Amino acid sequence: MPIDERISVDFDHHSLEWLARRHEHNAELRATCPVVWNPRYGGFWFVTGYEEVATVARDSVTFTPRYPVKRIEGDDLNYIGIMGVPRPKGMPQIGIAEAEPNRHAALRRLLNPFMLPPAVAAFRPFVEQTATWFLDQKIAEGAMDLVLDFTNPVPAILTMKMIGLPCTSWQHYAEFFHATVAYGTTSPEYQHAMSIMPDIVGELIDVAEHRRKKPEDDILSKLVTLEVDGERLDNDELIAVLWNLIGGGVDTTTSLTSLALHHLEAHPDLRQRLIEHPELLVPACEEYLRWTSVNETLTVTCTKDTVLGGQRITRGDVVMMSWLGANFDPAVFDQPEELLIDRNPNPHLAFGVGAYRCPGLHVARALFMVMMQEVLSRMGDYVVDQENTRFYQGNPELFGMVRMPVRFTPGQPVGVARPF
Ligand code: HEM
């Protein structure tokens, strides 16, 4: 394959301007070259083409998330980190992908029984009851915040239950996590979250200690007794896994469902179609996954010289894959900007691909289906208060909604017992 001259484009993917126009920027970059060099943040490749993103993600030997942190002298941020976000010094690892391959494989084996279809089928009644209970609290008022009162708590409570954290503490962990992703790194919300991070880490270690003495049927109990090559996880590794699970569990599904509900309000015909034909939620879920691409990027490091998209990538180079860029590549998706619930095939990369593909994908789909059905069947005429609706700002890794107040025709509570 011929190697082209390096294509360098200088852009700040952390700036609010860039993030507000992330779709246009991804499209412009892809049209320039699916693999471009950005000299910012110590220099990194930004990959927006579907084929190129899939190539990187499938080859976890050449491109590994294991050596991600570059330190720049005199700077108080660590670049780039697995999340592609500069993280403050001292902030722990934030993903299981940073574990050594054999530890990573052991962690995936440990998580699978909690996340594969049989487990999802077993906890679905709990999710349904939780969703019904939360709507029951607001249905008679005819007004609520769809994010704060519904799409936020339901996945968070399931996450607490799966991990083995107290369900009643869902707000504590969800609010903390959201503060770290929904606002820019200079915002007071983010700064406050960083200041209480040591306390949160301490709490998690305490719960882990408790589970070590008294194991139960949850992920945390399995994590504290896991041995790989005769070694237990140390506290840093344990926190990295918990961080990943809490983040994956309390944030992404909330974002997917909130953004889908927001979109449907502006498209009443589609909303009506889904109310009348709930079975269409199955393909709609896949299309909303593609179209929202709430988990936008993953950053890896190149371990040996190679060529990608005609560009020469050198050992040690940082490579940021844009799942969002891939999911809007017109070479694979006709009319990529349009949300087409009948799109078929829909080979989106919203859950990633390769060794680090999301293990929580069945959980996420089930949560989406239950929450969408609950809203569409009980308060399907909701109207969004756009003026007071807020989206995430300042995060090139995750996209989502902070709040979405709505009004709707009041209904009757079903009267289910509180399930948590
Ligand atoms: C709409 C929902 C979700 C989306 C779009 C999503 C997307 C992704 C993507 C793209 C990755 C690959 C790595 C990366 O880019 O960060 C990933 C990894 C991961 N996700 Fe999800 N996720 C979702 C829900 C969940 C849920 C509900 C859980 C847990 C209950 C979860 C747990 C994880 C974990 C543990 C990893 C790390 C896998 C590894 O490194 O081997 N995710 N997710």
XYZ file of C-alpha atoms and ligand atoms in Angstrom:
463
model
C 0.000 0.000 0.000
C 1.482 3.409 -0.910
C 2.309 5.581 2.071
C 1.098 9.162 1.854
C 2.728 12.221 3.259
C 1.681 12.738 6.878
C -1.614 14.607 7.040
C -1.546 16.877 10.039
C -4.616 18.755 11.291
C -4.416 20.916 14.399
C -7.645 20.816 16.439
C -8.596 20.820 20.103
C -11.063 17.999 20.683
C -11.512 19.203 24.273
C -12.702 22.682 23.279
C -16.390 23.451 23.651
C -16.537 24.718 20.071
C -15.134 21.464 18.695
C -17.402 19.341 20.862
C -20.509 21.336 19.935
C -19.775 20.534 16.260
C -18.259 17.067 16.778
C -20.287 15.543 13.917
C -19.220 18.127 11.337
C -15.623 17.928 12.540
C -15.554 14.125 12.347
C -17.026 14.283 8.815
C -14.551 16.961 7.668
C -11.595 15.033 9.080
C -12.763 11.767 7.491
C -13.162 13.508 4.135
C -9.594 14.871 4.465
C -8.164 11.494 5.457
C -9.631 8.757 7.700
C -6.391 8.844 9.729
C -4.933 12.279 10.584
C -2.148 13.446 12.879
C -3.009 16.051 15.516
C 0.041 17.748 17.082
C -1.928 18.735 20.216
C -1.706 17.012 23.596
C 1.688 15.546 22.877
C 0.581 14.436 19.387
C -1.813 11.639 18.448
C -3.542 10.035 15.462
C -7.293 10.560 15.141
C -9.108 7.818 13.229
C -12.589 8.471 11.809
C -13.011 5.930 8.965
C -15.099 2.807 9.708
C -12.649 0.397 8.124
C -9.642 1.985 9.830
C -11.325 2.114 13.264
C -12.331 -1.559 12.956
C -8.773 -2.473 11.881
C -7.278 -0.808 14.950
C -9.864 -2.251 17.337
C -9.485 -5.808 16.020
C -5.694 -5.810 16.300
C -5.063 -5.474 20.019
C -1.463 -6.661 19.599
C -0.418 -3.772 17.342
C -2.730 -1.313 19.089
C -3.005 -1.776 22.819
C -4.773 0.228 25.504
C -2.118 -0.944 27.972
C 0.524 1.782 27.772
C -1.586 4.818 27.536
C -0.352 7.527 29.829
C 2.080 10.098 28.481
C 3.361 12.623 30.971
C 4.285 16.098 29.816
C 6.846 17.928 31.915
C 5.468 20.803 34.002
C 1.860 20.000 33.191
C -0.638 18.933 35.819
C -2.513 16.628 33.486
C -1.613 13.148 32.350
C -2.095 12.555 28.643
C -3.860 10.618 27.151
C -5.233 7.821 29.254
C -7.574 5.148 27.991
C -10.468 7.545 27.816
C -8.683 9.984 25.526
C -9.230 12.590 28.183
C -6.396 14.267 30.043
C -6.748 13.095 33.591
C -5.442 14.841 36.672
C -2.307 13.458 38.289
C -3.123 10.808 40.860
C -6.404 9.805 39.246
C -6.449 6.014 39.101
C -6.738 3.813 36.026
C -10.245 3.957 34.715
C -10.753 0.817 32.747
C -10.175 -2.904 32.770
C -8.647 -2.562 29.294
C -5.472 -1.306 30.979
C -4.953 -4.652 32.730
C -2.313 -7.102 31.440
C -3.788 -9.454 28.780
C -4.105 -12.496 31.080
C -5.632 -10.375 33.872
C -7.915 -8.713 31.333
C -9.082 -12.128 30.090
C -9.691 -13.295 33.675
C -11.741 -10.180 34.396
C -13.851 -10.701 31.288
C -14.476 -14.329 32.338
C -15.478 -13.120 35.787
C -17.927 -10.527 34.398
C -19.570 -12.724 31.754
C -21.898 -14.717 34.035
C -23.366 -11.421 35.254
C -23.857 -9.946 31.786
C -24.721 -12.674 29.282
C -28.347 -13.253 28.145
C -29.316 -15.799 30.888
C -28.276 -13.318 33.609
C -30.050 -10.482 31.804
C -33.245 -12.576 31.556
C -33.030 -13.336 35.281
C -32.793 -9.709 36.381
C -35.249 -8.294 33.817
C -38.284 -8.531 36.178
C -36.312 -6.500 38.746
C -35.560 -3.842 36.110
C -39.200 -3.736 34.994
C -40.417 -3.339 38.554
C -37.828 -0.639 39.238
C -38.833 1.278 36.088
C -42.532 1.007 36.974
C -41.869 2.113 40.546
C -39.975 5.231 39.454
C -42.711 6.299 37.021
C -45.302 5.596 39.720
C -43.648 8.287 41.854
C -44.333 10.953 39.207
C -47.146 9.757 36.962
C -49.963 11.521 38.815
C -48.112 14.870 38.755
C -47.945 15.057 34.966
C -44.434 16.518 35.242
C -40.995 15.093 35.927
C -37.394 15.223 34.848
C -36.976 12.282 32.489
C -33.238 12.086 33.158
C -33.039 12.787 36.891
C -36.212 10.924 37.881
C -36.082 8.013 35.471
C -33.285 7.231 32.985
C -30.687 8.019 35.624
C -31.909 5.911 38.587
C -33.080 2.758 36.780
C -29.683 1.739 35.271
C -27.865 3.016 38.363
C -29.857 0.766 40.702
C -29.242 -2.278 38.528
C -25.527 -1.424 38.450
C -25.408 -1.213 42.252
C -27.180 -4.572 42.538
C -24.893 -6.315 40.035
C -21.723 -4.979 41.620
C -22.915 -5.539 45.192
C -23.092 -1.917 46.352
C -26.137 -0.784 48.365
C -28.963 0.049 45.914
C -30.051 2.920 48.159
C -26.655 4.605 47.473
C -27.325 4.832 43.721
C -27.602 8.626 43.793
C -24.321 9.071 45.637
C -22.344 7.126 43.016
C -24.320 8.259 39.960
C -24.041 11.945 40.869
C -20.341 11.628 41.493
C -19.727 9.813 38.229
C -21.864 12.212 36.205
C -19.985 15.185 37.626
C -16.784 13.693 36.218
C -18.152 13.248 32.697
C -20.934 15.780 32.129
C -18.891 18.943 32.667
C -15.560 20.305 31.451
C -12.452 19.686 33.565
C -12.342 23.335 34.717
C -15.994 23.405 35.887
C -16.846 23.596 39.619
C -18.825 20.344 39.335
C -15.817 18.464 37.981
C -13.424 20.055 40.466
C -15.711 19.120 43.355
C -15.969 15.530 42.128
C -12.173 15.309 41.932
C -11.875 16.668 45.470
C -14.128 13.932 46.894
C -12.655 11.162 44.778
C -10.335 9.894 47.563
C -13.396 9.489 49.841
C -15.290 7.565 47.179
C -12.273 5.324 46.559
C -11.994 4.759 50.335
C -15.676 3.785 50.546
C -15.337 1.308 47.698
C -12.290 -0.287 49.334
C -14.252 -0.587 52.609
C -17.171 -2.345 50.881
C -14.661 -4.618 49.134
C -13.079 -5.528 52.507
C -16.506 -6.347 53.848
C -17.222 -8.643 50.878
C -13.872 -10.385 51.330
C -15.046 -11.455 54.792
C -18.653 -12.126 53.817
C -18.963 -12.933 50.078
C -22.334 -12.747 48.340
C -23.539 -13.469 44.803
C -22.263 -10.274 43.226
C -19.382 -9.007 41.087
C -17.515 -7.428 43.983
C -17.407 -10.699 45.946
C -15.948 -12.459 42.897
C -13.439 -9.650 42.299
C -12.005 -9.710 45.816
C -11.432 -13.467 45.639
C -10.143 -13.550 42.039
C -6.623 -14.920 41.654
C -4.624 -14.614 38.430
C -1.299 -16.502 38.390
C -1.595 -16.833 42.159
C -2.051 -13.090 42.704
C -5.060 -11.187 43.960
C -6.045 -7.805 42.446
C -4.437 -4.928 44.324
C -6.556 -1.953 45.391
C -5.634 0.132 42.308
C -6.731 -2.653 39.982
C -9.901 -3.195 41.970
C -10.782 0.493 41.740
C -10.055 0.508 37.975
C -12.533 -2.331 37.460
C -15.175 -0.784 39.713
C -14.740 2.573 38.030
C -15.272 0.969 34.643
C -18.337 -0.929 35.844
C -19.913 2.023 37.608
C -19.197 4.259 34.602
C -20.445 1.702 32.085
C -23.492 0.982 34.205
C -24.663 4.379 35.425
C -23.880 6.532 32.455
C -24.031 5.140 28.931
C -27.469 3.519 29.015
C -28.889 6.605 30.696
C -27.449 8.707 27.869
C -28.658 6.404 25.096
C -32.228 6.295 26.428
C -32.413 9.997 27.274
C -31.157 11.038 23.843
C -33.601 8.632 22.144
C -36.536 10.068 24.143
C -35.378 13.590 23.334
C -35.191 12.756 19.623
C -38.625 11.099 19.606
C -40.312 14.175 21.019
C -39.167 16.110 17.958
C -40.417 13.283 15.667
C -44.022 12.616 16.683
C -44.737 10.259 13.750
C -41.888 7.999 14.742
C -42.917 8.180 18.396
C -46.474 7.145 17.466
C -45.150 4.283 15.346
C -43.141 2.951 18.288
C -46.124 3.322 20.636
C -48.312 1.315 18.255
C -45.603 -1.216 17.345
C -43.343 -1.730 20.376
C -41.640 -4.630 18.556
C -39.929 -1.945 16.425
C -37.954 -0.961 19.511
C -35.579 -3.829 18.681
C -34.185 -2.301 15.430
C -34.716 1.192 16.889
C -32.355 0.324 19.750
C -29.569 -0.541 17.275
C -30.144 2.633 15.276
C -30.187 4.823 18.377
C -26.972 3.125 19.495
C -25.374 4.091 16.173
C -26.893 7.546 15.926
C -26.164 8.620 19.514
C -22.714 6.925 19.729
C -22.629 7.907 23.400
C -19.241 6.255 23.970
C -17.366 8.239 21.369
C -13.692 7.359 21.443
C -11.114 4.874 22.677
C -7.420 5.647 22.832
C -4.690 3.061 22.310
C -0.925 2.985 21.794
C 0.847 1.529 18.770
C 3.322 -1.237 19.707
C 5.045 -1.685 16.320
C 5.490 0.367 13.158
C 2.593 -0.086 10.790
C 0.536 1.602 8.065
C -3.079 2.627 8.551
C -5.225 4.472 6.031
C -2.087 5.270 4.020
C -0.386 6.880 7.035
C 2.769 5.572 8.685
C 2.113 4.930 12.385
C 5.212 4.517 14.523
C 5.732 2.392 17.643
C 4.738 4.459 20.687
C 2.301 6.685 18.791
C -1.020 7.370 20.476
C -4.076 6.521 18.361
C -7.568 7.749 19.204
C -10.361 5.804 17.498
C -13.625 7.592 16.970
C -16.517 5.117 17.296
C -18.710 8.078 16.407
C -16.689 8.768 13.265
C -16.990 5.116 12.212
C -20.738 5.070 12.898
C -21.318 7.995 10.549
C -19.023 6.854 7.731
C -21.025 7.238 4.475
C -18.982 4.389 2.936
C -20.882 2.014 5.260
C -24.093 3.829 6.235
C -26.406 5.460 3.665
C -27.609 8.869 4.867
C -25.592 8.500 8.072
C -26.997 11.684 9.643
C -30.573 10.329 9.386
C -32.062 8.174 12.115
C -33.677 5.291 10.189
C -35.120 2.664 12.497
C -35.487 0.237 9.575
C -31.775 0.457 8.766
C -30.680 -3.013 7.722
C -27.919 -4.095 7.971
C -26.716 -1.899 10.791
C -23.139 -2.955 11.598
C -22.558 -0.080 14.031
C -19.536 0.026 16.314
C -21.320 1.694 19.246
C -20.219 -1.144 21.573
C -16.748 -1.260 20.068
C -15.337 -4.350 18.390
C -12.481 -6.747 19.111
C -10.992 -7.699 22.471
C -12.397 -4.688 24.319
C -15.942 -4.863 22.941
C -18.449 -3.878 25.592
C -19.316 -6.836 27.836
C -22.417 -4.951 29.081
C -24.155 -4.809 25.698
C -26.975 -7.235 26.564
C -27.556 -5.360 29.813
C -27.664 -2.045 27.948
C -30.142 -3.294 25.340
C -32.464 -4.747 28.015
C -32.407 -1.520 30.035
C -33.150 0.542 26.935
C -36.111 -1.661 25.952
C -37.646 -1.670 29.429
C -37.287 2.093 29.956
C -38.548 3.008 26.483
C -41.576 0.738 26.784
C -42.421 2.135 30.198
C -42.342 5.773 29.016
C -44.039 5.208 25.658
C -46.857 3.122 27.129
C -47.581 5.276 30.191
C -46.690 8.871 29.292
C -46.251 8.748 25.527
C -47.464 12.334 24.980
C -44.610 13.923 26.957
C -43.479 17.404 25.882
C -39.884 18.458 26.565
C -39.084 21.779 28.226
C -36.263 22.549 25.787
C -35.181 25.718 27.550
C -34.286 23.826 30.714
C -32.839 20.755 29.006
C -29.058 20.326 29.334
C -26.541 18.140 27.495
C -22.991 17.131 28.512
C -20.320 19.679 27.793
C -16.596 19.348 27.428
C -16.134 15.582 27.133
C -14.693 14.011 23.962
C -15.250 10.505 25.287
C -18.872 10.390 26.399
C -22.013 12.233 25.355
C -25.275 12.434 27.254
C -27.921 14.513 28.977
C -27.808 16.225 32.369
C -31.528 16.941 32.646
C -34.729 16.966 30.585
C -37.883 18.320 32.291
C -41.123 17.130 30.634
C -44.898 17.539 31.024
C -47.464 14.891 30.070
C -51.068 13.837 30.674
C -51.201 12.628 34.299
C -51.900 8.929 34.836
C -52.552 6.447 37.640
C -49.761 4.717 39.578
C -49.630 0.948 39.010
C -48.875 0.539 42.699
C -45.868 -1.830 42.554
C -43.871 -2.422 45.730
C -40.526 -0.648 45.994
C -38.111 -3.308 44.651
C -34.856 -2.065 46.190
C -25.516 2.233 25.674
C -24.765 1.543 26.507
C -23.301 1.241 26.327
C -22.435 1.608 25.335
C -22.728 2.433 24.071
C -21.136 1.050 25.677
C -20.008 1.170 24.883
C -18.792 0.591 25.173
C -17.628 0.635 24.316
C -17.541 1.348 22.959
C -16.635 -0.042 24.934
C -15.219 -0.319 24.377
C -14.170 0.456 25.088
C -14.364 1.960 25.044
O -14.488 2.550 23.976
O -14.435 2.552 26.144
C -17.157 -0.506 26.211
C -16.434 -1.210 27.147
C -16.929 -1.592 28.362
N -18.226 -1.488 28.804
Fe -19.760 -0.665 27.792
N -21.242 0.377 26.871
C -22.543 0.462 27.300
C -23.077 -0.102 28.440
C -22.374 -0.801 29.384
C -22.937 -1.396 30.578
C -24.422 -1.361 30.949
C -21.897 -1.956 31.262
C -21.895 -2.697 32.563
C -22.941 -3.133 33.188
C -20.682 -1.743 30.493
C -19.425 -2.140 30.863
C -18.305 -2.024 30.065
C -16.984 -2.522 30.454
C -16.629 -3.201 31.768
C -16.128 -2.247 29.388
C -14.631 -2.552 29.294
C -14.395 -3.776 28.440
C -12.937 -4.135 28.281
O -12.073 -3.287 28.399
O -12.670 -5.332 28.028
N -21.014 -1.043 29.358
N -18.474 -0.131 26.323
